[in-house]
Amino acid sequence: MMMAIIVGIAVFGALTRTIFGFGEALVTMPLLALVGVNLQSSTALIGALGLIVAVPAVIRFRSHIDVAIVRRLVTGSLLGVPVGLALVKWLPATIVEHLLGIFLIGYGSYSLWRDYHPTPNAKAHLTNRGFDYLAGLISGALGSAYNSHGVPVVIYGTLKKWPVDELRGILQAHFVCVGILVVMGQASAGFWNLSVVKLLLVIVPLLFVVVPFGNWVASKIAPERLVRFIFGLLVVFGGLLLTR
């Protein structure tokens, strides 16, 4: 019974990622904690699933991927991964989670308000390429620590006003590259165990149904509505981080 609940939570996270492009960890980690899965096992399981789900998304949005941006993001993430692993080992998780939660609620709420009250001829922010490396560093740190490497890139992409398909393509390509680093880092830090492997063997076949269904749902959502859903999800995820 417990395995079925854990599998259901993981599948729900994979569906969330497929539809919106990010957020599976912020949905599933609190739920896995509620059913008694320890933090390191949850991190290892969701990190591996995030990597697996990202691969078909990269294939789907490959024509919208700016390889140069992805390369700079990944370079920054190389520095961020060990920082995140150190956060897990030495800093209370609640401190980082609460600060991140407050930021997500504030940014998501402000972005929703701006989306409904647009400024004429609004310009993109953070246009200097150096910010790509900074966004990647933050992503690598949050990814290796809490599997939240998508959130910084989503926020960064919305600040730079990337079109939705470009955002999804860059986001998923970054997920694949950083996901490999994150999973390797988590394995070397001792996060993996036999129960994680057994869960993956059960969950991965289900993805052959979940991913196509998620893609179908996403195709029914207009791009401008999808952006608003993303901002709304940031608020929801911020609330989850504050309350878990």
PDB file of C-alpha atoms in Angstrom:
ATOM      1  CA  MET A   1       0.000   0.000   0.000  1.00  0.00           C
ATOM      2  CA  MET A   2       2.773   2.429   0.905  1.00  0.00           C
ATOM      3  CA  MET A   3       4.603   1.742  -2.362  1.00  0.00           C
ATOM      4  CA  ALA A   4       1.415   2.448  -4.333  1.00  0.00           C
ATOM      5  CA  ILE A   5       1.054   5.824  -2.581  1.00  0.00           C
ATOM      6  CA  ILE A   6       4.680   6.750  -3.291  1.00  0.00           C
ATOM      7  CA  VAL A   7       4.338   5.701  -6.931  1.00  0.00           C
ATOM      8  CA  GLY A   8       1.156   7.763  -7.259  1.00  0.00           C
ATOM      9  CA  ILE A   9       2.902  10.843  -5.847  1.00  0.00           C
ATOM     10  CA  ALA A  10       5.849  10.407  -8.210  1.00  0.00           C
ATOM     11  CA  VAL A  11       3.568   9.963 -11.240  1.00  0.00           C
ATOM     12  CA  PHE A  12       1.658  13.115 -10.280  1.00  0.00           C
ATOM     13  CA  GLY A  13       4.970  14.979 -10.149  1.00  0.00           C
ATOM     14  CA  ALA A  14       5.952  13.673 -13.587  1.00  0.00           C
ATOM     15  CA  LEU A  15       2.600  14.835 -14.979  1.00  0.00           C
ATOM     16  CA  THR A  16       3.128  18.300 -13.479  1.00  0.00           C
ATOM     17  CA  ARG A  17       6.579  18.525 -15.068  1.00  0.00           C
ATOM     18  CA  THR A  18       5.289  17.389 -18.465  1.00  0.00           C
ATOM     19  CA  ILE A  19       2.440  19.910 -18.565  1.00  0.00           C
ATOM     20  CA  PHE A  20       4.155  22.977 -17.109  1.00  0.00           C
ATOM     21  CA  GLY A  21       7.828  22.201 -17.685  1.00  0.00           C
ATOM     22  CA  PHE A  22       8.903  22.309 -14.036  1.00  0.00           C
ATOM     23  CA  GLY A  23       7.725  21.945 -10.447  1.00  0.00           C
ATOM     24  CA  GLU A  24       7.630  18.203  -9.859  1.00  0.00           C
ATOM     25  CA  ALA A  25       9.926  18.405  -6.851  1.00  0.00           C
ATOM     26  CA  LEU A  26       7.978  21.205  -5.191  1.00  0.00           C
ATOM     27  CA  VAL A  27       4.778  19.157  -5.577  1.00  0.00           C
ATOM     28  CA  THR A  28       6.120  15.762  -4.597  1.00  0.00           C
ATOM     29  CA  MET A  29       8.727  16.436  -1.911  1.00  0.00           C
ATOM     30  CA  PRO A  30       6.211  17.659   0.711  1.00  0.00           C
ATOM     31  CA  LEU A  31       3.869  14.749  -0.095  1.00  0.00           C
ATOM     32  CA  LEU A  32       6.671  12.188   0.170  1.00  0.00           C
ATOM     33  CA  ALA A  33       7.653  13.679   3.523  1.00  0.00           C
ATOM     34  CA  LEU A  34       4.056  13.290   4.729  1.00  0.00           C
ATOM     35  CA  VAL A  35       4.102   9.544   4.005  1.00  0.00           C
ATOM     36  CA  GLY A  36       7.409   9.085   5.793  1.00  0.00           C
ATOM     37  CA  VAL A  37       9.991   8.952   2.985  1.00  0.00           C
ATOM     38  CA  ASN A  38      13.236  10.481   4.223  1.00  0.00           C
ATOM     39  CA  LEU A  39      14.627  13.595   2.542  1.00  0.00           C
ATOM     40  CA  GLN A  40      17.652  11.985   0.905  1.00  0.00           C
ATOM     41  CA  SER A  41      15.644   9.120  -0.658  1.00  0.00           C
ATOM     42  CA  SER A  42      12.980  11.570  -1.882  1.00  0.00           C
ATOM     43  CA  THR A  43      15.658  13.779  -3.384  1.00  0.00           C
ATOM     44  CA  ALA A  44      17.288  10.851  -5.189  1.00  0.00           C
ATOM     45  CA  LEU A  45      13.975   9.497  -6.534  1.00  0.00           C
ATOM     46  CA  ILE A  46      12.626  12.810  -7.828  1.00  0.00           C
ATOM     47  CA  GLY A  47      16.012  13.842  -9.203  1.00  0.00           C
ATOM     48  CA  ALA A  48      16.198  10.695 -11.329  1.00  0.00           C
ATOM     49  CA  LEU A  49      12.597  10.979 -12.520  1.00  0.00           C
ATOM     50  CA  GLY A  50      13.099  14.632 -13.459  1.00  0.00           C
ATOM     51  CA  LEU A  51      16.038  13.661 -15.645  1.00  0.00           C
ATOM     52  CA  ILE A  52      14.103  10.871 -17.345  1.00  0.00           C
ATOM     53  CA  VAL A  53      11.044  13.046 -18.060  1.00  0.00           C
ATOM     54  CA  ALA A  54      13.189  15.850 -19.485  1.00  0.00           C
ATOM     55  CA  VAL A  55      14.637  13.720 -22.295  1.00  0.00           C
ATOM     56  CA  PRO A  56      11.458  13.432 -24.462  1.00  0.00           C
ATOM     57  CA  ALA A  57      10.732  17.129 -23.807  1.00  0.00           C
ATOM     58  CA  VAL A  58      14.135  18.089 -25.221  1.00  0.00           C
ATOM     59  CA  ILE A  59      13.357  16.084 -28.351  1.00  0.00           C
ATOM     60  CA  ARG A  60       9.974  17.758 -28.686  1.00  0.00           C
ATOM     61  CA  PHE A  61      11.240  21.356 -28.276  1.00  0.00           C
ATOM     62  CA  ARG A  62      14.697  20.898 -29.822  1.00  0.00           C
ATOM     63  CA  SER A  63      14.098  23.521 -32.544  1.00  0.00           C
ATOM     64  CA  HIS A  64      13.494  26.190 -29.863  1.00  0.00           C
ATOM     65  CA  ILE A  65      16.653  25.527 -27.849  1.00  0.00           C
ATOM     66  CA  ASP A  66      19.377  28.188 -27.796  1.00  0.00           C
ATOM     67  CA  VAL A  67      22.448  26.040 -27.259  1.00  0.00           C
ATOM     68  CA  ALA A  68      24.660  28.984 -26.228  1.00  0.00           C
ATOM     69  CA  ILE A  69      22.294  29.944 -23.386  1.00  0.00           C
ATOM     70  CA  VAL A  70      22.057  26.340 -22.217  1.00  0.00           C
ATOM     71  CA  ARG A  71      25.847  26.058 -22.233  1.00  0.00           C
ATOM     72  CA  ARG A  72      26.214  29.136 -20.008  1.00  0.00           C
ATOM     73  CA  LEU A  73      23.477  27.944 -17.646  1.00  0.00           C
ATOM     74  CA  VAL A  74      25.105  24.530 -17.311  1.00  0.00           C
ATOM     75  CA  THR A  75      28.543  26.057 -16.739  1.00  0.00           C
ATOM     76  CA  GLY A  76      27.131  28.042 -13.840  1.00  0.00           C
ATOM     77  CA  SER A  77      25.422  24.925 -12.515  1.00  0.00           C
ATOM     78  CA  LEU A  78      28.752  23.089 -12.342  1.00  0.00           C
ATOM     79  CA  LEU A  79      29.711  25.497  -9.568  1.00  0.00           C
ATOM     80  CA  GLY A  80      26.274  25.365  -7.943  1.00  0.00           C
ATOM     81  CA  VAL A  81      25.918  21.591  -7.498  1.00  0.00           C
ATOM     82  CA  PRO A  82      28.542  21.236  -4.720  1.00  0.00           C
ATOM     83  CA  VAL A  83      27.110  24.336  -3.039  1.00  0.00           C
ATOM     84  CA  GLY A  84      23.691  22.682  -2.886  1.00  0.00           C
ATOM     85  CA  LEU A  85      25.065  19.432  -1.517  1.00  0.00           C
ATOM     86  CA  ALA A  86      26.789  21.421   1.221  1.00  0.00           C
ATOM     87  CA  LEU A  87      23.477  23.147   2.017  1.00  0.00           C
ATOM     88  CA  VAL A  88      21.799  19.782   2.628  1.00  0.00           C
ATOM     89  CA  LYS A  89      24.626  18.588   4.839  1.00  0.00           C
ATOM     90  CA  TRP A  90      25.169  21.705   6.967  1.00  0.00           C
ATOM     91  CA  LEU A  91      22.229  24.123   6.790  1.00  0.00           C
ATOM     92  CA  PRO A  92      18.743  23.439   8.222  1.00  0.00           C
ATOM     93  CA  ALA A  93      16.426  22.797   5.275  1.00  0.00           C
ATOM     94  CA  THR A  94      13.630  24.913   6.755  1.00  0.00           C
ATOM     95  CA  ILE A  95      15.698  28.097   6.548  1.00  0.00           C
ATOM     96  CA  VAL A  96      16.395  27.747   2.835  1.00  0.00           C
ATOM     97  CA  GLU A  97      12.880  26.506   2.068  1.00  0.00           C
ATOM     98  CA  HIS A  98      11.154  29.355   3.894  1.00  0.00           C
ATOM     99  CA  LEU A  99      13.297  32.022   2.251  1.00  0.00           C
ATOM    100  CA  LEU A 100      12.686  30.473  -1.154  1.00  0.00           C
ATOM    101  CA  GLY A 101       8.966  30.162  -0.410  1.00  0.00           C
ATOM    102  CA  ILE A 102       8.653  33.851   0.503  1.00  0.00           C
ATOM    103  CA  PHE A 103      10.487  34.838  -2.673  1.00  0.00           C
ATOM    104  CA  LEU A 104       8.315  32.623  -4.900  1.00  0.00           C
ATOM    105  CA  ILE A 105       5.078  33.984  -3.440  1.00  0.00           C
ATOM    106  CA  GLY A 106       6.285  37.552  -3.877  1.00  0.00           C
ATOM    107  CA  TYR A 107       7.613  37.088  -7.396  1.00  0.00           C
ATOM    108  CA  GLY A 108       4.676  34.991  -8.599  1.00  0.00           C
ATOM    109  CA  SER A 109       2.098  37.430  -7.200  1.00  0.00           C
ATOM    110  CA  TYR A 110       3.878  40.457  -8.664  1.00  0.00           C
ATOM    111  CA  SER A 111       4.241  38.756 -12.059  1.00  0.00           C
ATOM    112  CA  LEU A 112       0.557  37.835 -12.154  1.00  0.00           C
ATOM    113  CA  TRP A 113      -0.365  41.431 -11.364  1.00  0.00           C
ATOM    114  CA  ARG A 114       1.966  42.718 -14.094  1.00  0.00           C
ATOM    115  CA  ASP A 115       0.561  40.217 -16.575  1.00  0.00           C
ATOM    116  CA  TYR A 116      -2.964  41.527 -16.006  1.00  0.00           C
ATOM    117  CA  HIS A 117      -1.720  45.158 -15.953  1.00  0.00           C
ATOM    118  CA  PRO A 118       0.920  45.171 -18.723  1.00  0.00           C
ATOM    119  CA  THR A 119       3.261  48.094 -19.235  1.00  0.00           C
ATOM    120  CA  PRO A 120       3.400  49.295 -22.874  1.00  0.00           C
ATOM    121  CA  ASN A 121       6.693  48.410 -24.592  1.00  0.00           C
ATOM    122  CA  ALA A 122       8.033  46.647 -21.495  1.00  0.00           C
ATOM    123  CA  LYS A 123      11.635  45.562 -21.961  1.00  0.00           C
ATOM    124  CA  ALA A 124      13.320  42.335 -20.975  1.00  0.00           C
ATOM    125  CA  HIS A 125      15.482  42.397 -17.844  1.00  0.00           C
ATOM    126  CA  LEU A 126      18.917  40.878 -17.142  1.00  0.00           C
ATOM    127  CA  THR A 127      20.039  41.121 -20.765  1.00  0.00           C
ATOM    128  CA  ASN A 128      23.762  40.730 -19.986  1.00  0.00           C
ATOM    129  CA  ARG A 129      24.983  37.218 -20.794  1.00  0.00           C
ATOM    130  CA  GLY A 130      26.760  37.045 -17.457  1.00  0.00           C
ATOM    131  CA  PHE A 131      23.419  36.577 -15.756  1.00  0.00           C
ATOM    132  CA  ASP A 132      23.104  33.212 -17.553  1.00  0.00           C
ATOM    133  CA  TYR A 133      25.971  31.916 -15.418  1.00  0.00           C
ATOM    134  CA  LEU A 134      24.463  33.315 -12.211  1.00  0.00           C
ATOM    135  CA  ALA A 135      21.064  31.757 -12.949  1.00  0.00           C
ATOM    136  CA  GLY A 136      22.815  28.457 -13.640  1.00  0.00           C
ATOM    137  CA  LEU A 137      24.753  28.615 -10.368  1.00  0.00           C
ATOM    138  CA  ILE A 138      21.579  29.180  -8.335  1.00  0.00           C
ATOM    139  CA  SER A 139      19.831  26.438 -10.303  1.00  0.00           C
ATOM    140  CA  GLY A 140      22.618  23.943  -9.662  1.00  0.00           C
ATOM    141  CA  ALA A 141      22.623  24.700  -5.937  1.00  0.00           C
ATOM    142  CA  LEU A 142      18.849  24.374  -5.489  1.00  0.00           C
ATOM    143  CA  GLY A 143      18.769  21.358  -7.794  1.00  0.00           C
ATOM    144  CA  SER A 144      21.346  19.280  -5.970  1.00  0.00           C
ATOM    145  CA  ALA A 145      19.902  20.239  -2.589  1.00  0.00           C
ATOM    146  CA  TYR A 146      16.137  20.186  -3.159  1.00  0.00           C
ATOM    147  CA  ASN A 147      15.569  19.170  -6.831  1.00  0.00           C
ATOM    148  CA  SER A 148      14.338  22.714  -7.480  1.00  0.00           C
ATOM    149  CA  HIS A 149      16.729  23.556 -10.315  1.00  0.00           C
ATOM    150  CA  GLY A 150      13.841  24.485 -12.614  1.00  0.00           C
ATOM    151  CA  VAL A 151      12.541  27.392 -10.541  1.00  0.00           C
ATOM    152  CA  PRO A 152      15.533  29.745 -11.014  1.00  0.00           C
ATOM    153  CA  VAL A 153      15.552  29.125 -14.776  1.00  0.00           C
ATOM    154  CA  VAL A 154      11.790  29.683 -15.059  1.00  0.00           C
ATOM    155  CA  ILE A 155      12.067  32.982 -13.172  1.00  0.00           C
ATOM    156  CA  TYR A 156      15.097  33.978 -15.236  1.00  0.00           C
ATOM    157  CA  GLY A 157      13.347  33.131 -18.504  1.00  0.00           C
ATOM    158  CA  THR A 158      10.263  35.169 -17.595  1.00  0.00           C
ATOM    159  CA  LEU A 159      12.455  38.150 -16.678  1.00  0.00           C
ATOM    160  CA  LYS A 160      14.138  37.872 -20.074  1.00  0.00           C
ATOM    161  CA  LYS A 161      10.722  37.439 -21.705  1.00  0.00           C
ATOM    162  CA  TRP A 162      11.577  34.256 -23.590  1.00  0.00           C
ATOM    163  CA  PRO A 163       8.659  32.956 -25.722  1.00  0.00           C
ATOM    164  CA  VAL A 164       6.902  29.991 -24.097  1.00  0.00           C
ATOM    165  CA  ASP A 165       8.304  27.348 -26.451  1.00  0.00           C
ATOM    166  CA  GLU A 166      11.824  28.757 -26.113  1.00  0.00           C
ATOM    167  CA  LEU A 167      11.464  28.770 -22.336  1.00  0.00           C
ATOM    168  CA  ARG A 168      10.295  25.154 -22.346  1.00  0.00           C
ATOM    169  CA  GLY A 169      13.062  24.064 -24.721  1.00  0.00           C
ATOM    170  CA  ILE A 170      15.881  25.784 -22.819  1.00  0.00           C
ATOM    171  CA  LEU A 171      14.429  24.647 -19.502  1.00  0.00           C
ATOM    172  CA  GLN A 172      14.286  20.983 -20.486  1.00  0.00           C
ATOM    173  CA  ALA A 173      17.717  20.981 -22.158  1.00  0.00           C
ATOM    174  CA  HIS A 174      19.089  22.493 -18.969  1.00  0.00           C
ATOM    175  CA  PHE A 175      17.234  19.842 -16.953  1.00  0.00           C
ATOM    176  CA  VAL A 176      18.944  17.063 -18.888  1.00  0.00           C
ATOM    177  CA  CYS A 177      22.436  18.517 -18.536  1.00  0.00           C
ATOM    178  CA  VAL A 178      22.093  19.539 -14.903  1.00  0.00           C
ATOM    179  CA  GLY A 179      20.044  16.451 -14.076  1.00  0.00           C
ATOM    180  CA  ILE A 180      22.979  14.245 -14.977  1.00  0.00           C
ATOM    181  CA  LEU A 181      25.241  16.293 -12.704  1.00  0.00           C
ATOM    182  CA  VAL A 182      22.672  16.342  -9.907  1.00  0.00           C
ATOM    183  CA  VAL A 183      22.008  12.591  -9.992  1.00  0.00           C
ATOM    184  CA  MET A 184      25.740  11.851 -10.028  1.00  0.00           C
ATOM    185  CA  GLY A 185      26.284  14.244  -7.135  1.00  0.00           C
ATOM    186  CA  GLN A 186      23.433  12.747  -5.125  1.00  0.00           C
ATOM    187  CA  ALA A 187      24.732   9.232  -5.734  1.00  0.00           C
ATOM    188  CA  SER A 188      28.248  10.167  -4.628  1.00  0.00           C
ATOM    189  CA  ALA A 189      26.793  11.832  -1.512  1.00  0.00           C
ATOM    190  CA  GLY A 190      25.055   8.575  -0.538  1.00  0.00           C
ATOM    191  CA  PHE A 191      21.454   9.559  -1.343  1.00  0.00           C
ATOM    192  CA  TRP A 192      20.757   6.391  -3.366  1.00  0.00           C
ATOM    193  CA  ASN A 193      19.657   3.066  -1.902  1.00  0.00           C
ATOM    194  CA  LEU A 194      17.956  -0.151  -3.002  1.00  0.00           C
ATOM    195  CA  SER A 195      14.433   1.123  -2.298  1.00  0.00           C
ATOM    196  CA  VAL A 196      14.960   4.068  -4.681  1.00  0.00           C
ATOM    197  CA  VAL A 197      16.030   1.679  -7.442  1.00  0.00           C
ATOM    198  CA  LYS A 198      12.991  -0.556  -6.872  1.00  0.00           C
ATOM    199  CA  LEU A 199      10.644   2.444  -7.037  1.00  0.00           C
ATOM    200  CA  LEU A 200      12.202   3.608 -10.299  1.00  0.00           C
ATOM    201  CA  LEU A 201      11.710   0.165 -11.842  1.00  0.00           C
ATOM    202  CA  VAL A 202       7.989   0.441 -11.065  1.00  0.00           C
ATOM    203  CA  ILE A 203       7.521   4.095 -12.049  1.00  0.00           C
ATOM    204  CA  VAL A 204       9.472   4.346 -15.320  1.00  0.00           C
ATOM    205  CA  PRO A 205       7.103   2.098 -17.365  1.00  0.00           C
ATOM    206  CA  LEU A 206       4.177   4.288 -16.256  1.00  0.00           C
ATOM    207  CA  LEU A 207       5.857   7.303 -17.835  1.00  0.00           C
ATOM    208  CA  PHE A 208       5.065   5.915 -21.292  1.00  0.00           C
ATOM    209  CA  VAL A 209       1.445   6.815 -20.526  1.00  0.00           C
ATOM    210  CA  VAL A 210       1.953   9.877 -18.313  1.00  0.00           C
ATOM    211  CA  VAL A 211       4.256  11.827 -20.657  1.00  0.00           C
ATOM    212  CA  PRO A 212       2.063  11.600 -23.808  1.00  0.00           C
ATOM    213  CA  PHE A 213      -1.012  12.487 -21.744  1.00  0.00           C
ATOM    214  CA  GLY A 214       0.773  15.486 -20.218  1.00  0.00           C
ATOM    215  CA  ASN A 215       1.875  16.664 -23.667  1.00  0.00           C
ATOM    216  CA  TRP A 216      -1.715  16.420 -24.894  1.00  0.00           C
ATOM    217  CA  VAL A 217      -2.977  18.515 -21.960  1.00  0.00           C
ATOM    218  CA  ALA A 218      -0.242  21.125 -22.518  1.00  0.00           C
ATOM    219  CA  SER A 219      -1.153  21.399 -26.203  1.00  0.00           C
ATOM    220  CA  LYS A 220      -4.674  22.471 -25.204  1.00  0.00           C
ATOM    221  CA  ILE A 221      -3.427  25.444 -23.154  1.00  0.00           C
ATOM    222  CA  ALA A 222      -2.807  28.744 -24.991  1.00  0.00           C
ATOM    223  CA  PRO A 223       0.743  30.173 -24.460  1.00  0.00           C
ATOM    224  CA  GLU A 224      -0.450  33.305 -22.649  1.00  0.00           C
ATOM    225  CA  ARG A 225      -2.567  31.220 -20.289  1.00  0.00           C
ATOM    226  CA  LEU A 226       0.334  28.845 -19.719  1.00  0.00           C
ATOM    227  CA  VAL A 227       2.518  31.755 -18.572  1.00  0.00           C
ATOM    228  CA  ARG A 228      -0.168  32.774 -16.071  1.00  0.00           C
ATOM    229  CA  PHE A 229      -0.424  29.186 -14.860  1.00  0.00           C
ATOM    230  CA  ILE A 230       3.355  29.191 -14.326  1.00  0.00           C
ATOM    231  CA  PHE A 231       3.197  32.374 -12.242  1.00  0.00           C
ATOM    232  CA  GLY A 232       0.310  30.901 -10.255  1.00  0.00           C
ATOM    233  CA  LEU A 233       2.274  27.716  -9.673  1.00  0.00           C
ATOM    234  CA  LEU A 234       5.169  29.742  -8.284  1.00  0.00           C
ATOM    235  CA  VAL A 235       2.801  31.184  -5.674  1.00  0.00           C
ATOM    236  CA  VAL A 236       1.426  27.720  -4.849  1.00  0.00           C
ATOM    237  CA  PHE A 237       4.905  26.213  -4.625  1.00  0.00           C
ATOM    238  CA  GLY A 238       6.031  29.065  -2.398  1.00  0.00           C
ATOM    239  CA  GLY A 239       3.136  28.281  -0.069  1.00  0.00           C
ATOM    240  CA  LEU A 240       4.099  24.604  -0.027  1.00  0.00           C
ATOM    241  CA  LEU A 241       7.649  25.489   0.941  1.00  0.00           C
ATOM    242  CA  LEU A 242       6.430  27.680   3.804  1.00  0.00           C
ATOM    243  CA  THR A 243       4.031  25.088   5.203  1.00  0.00           C
ATOM    244  CA  ARG A 244       5.870  21.788   4.795  1.00  0.00           C
TER     245      ARG A 244
END
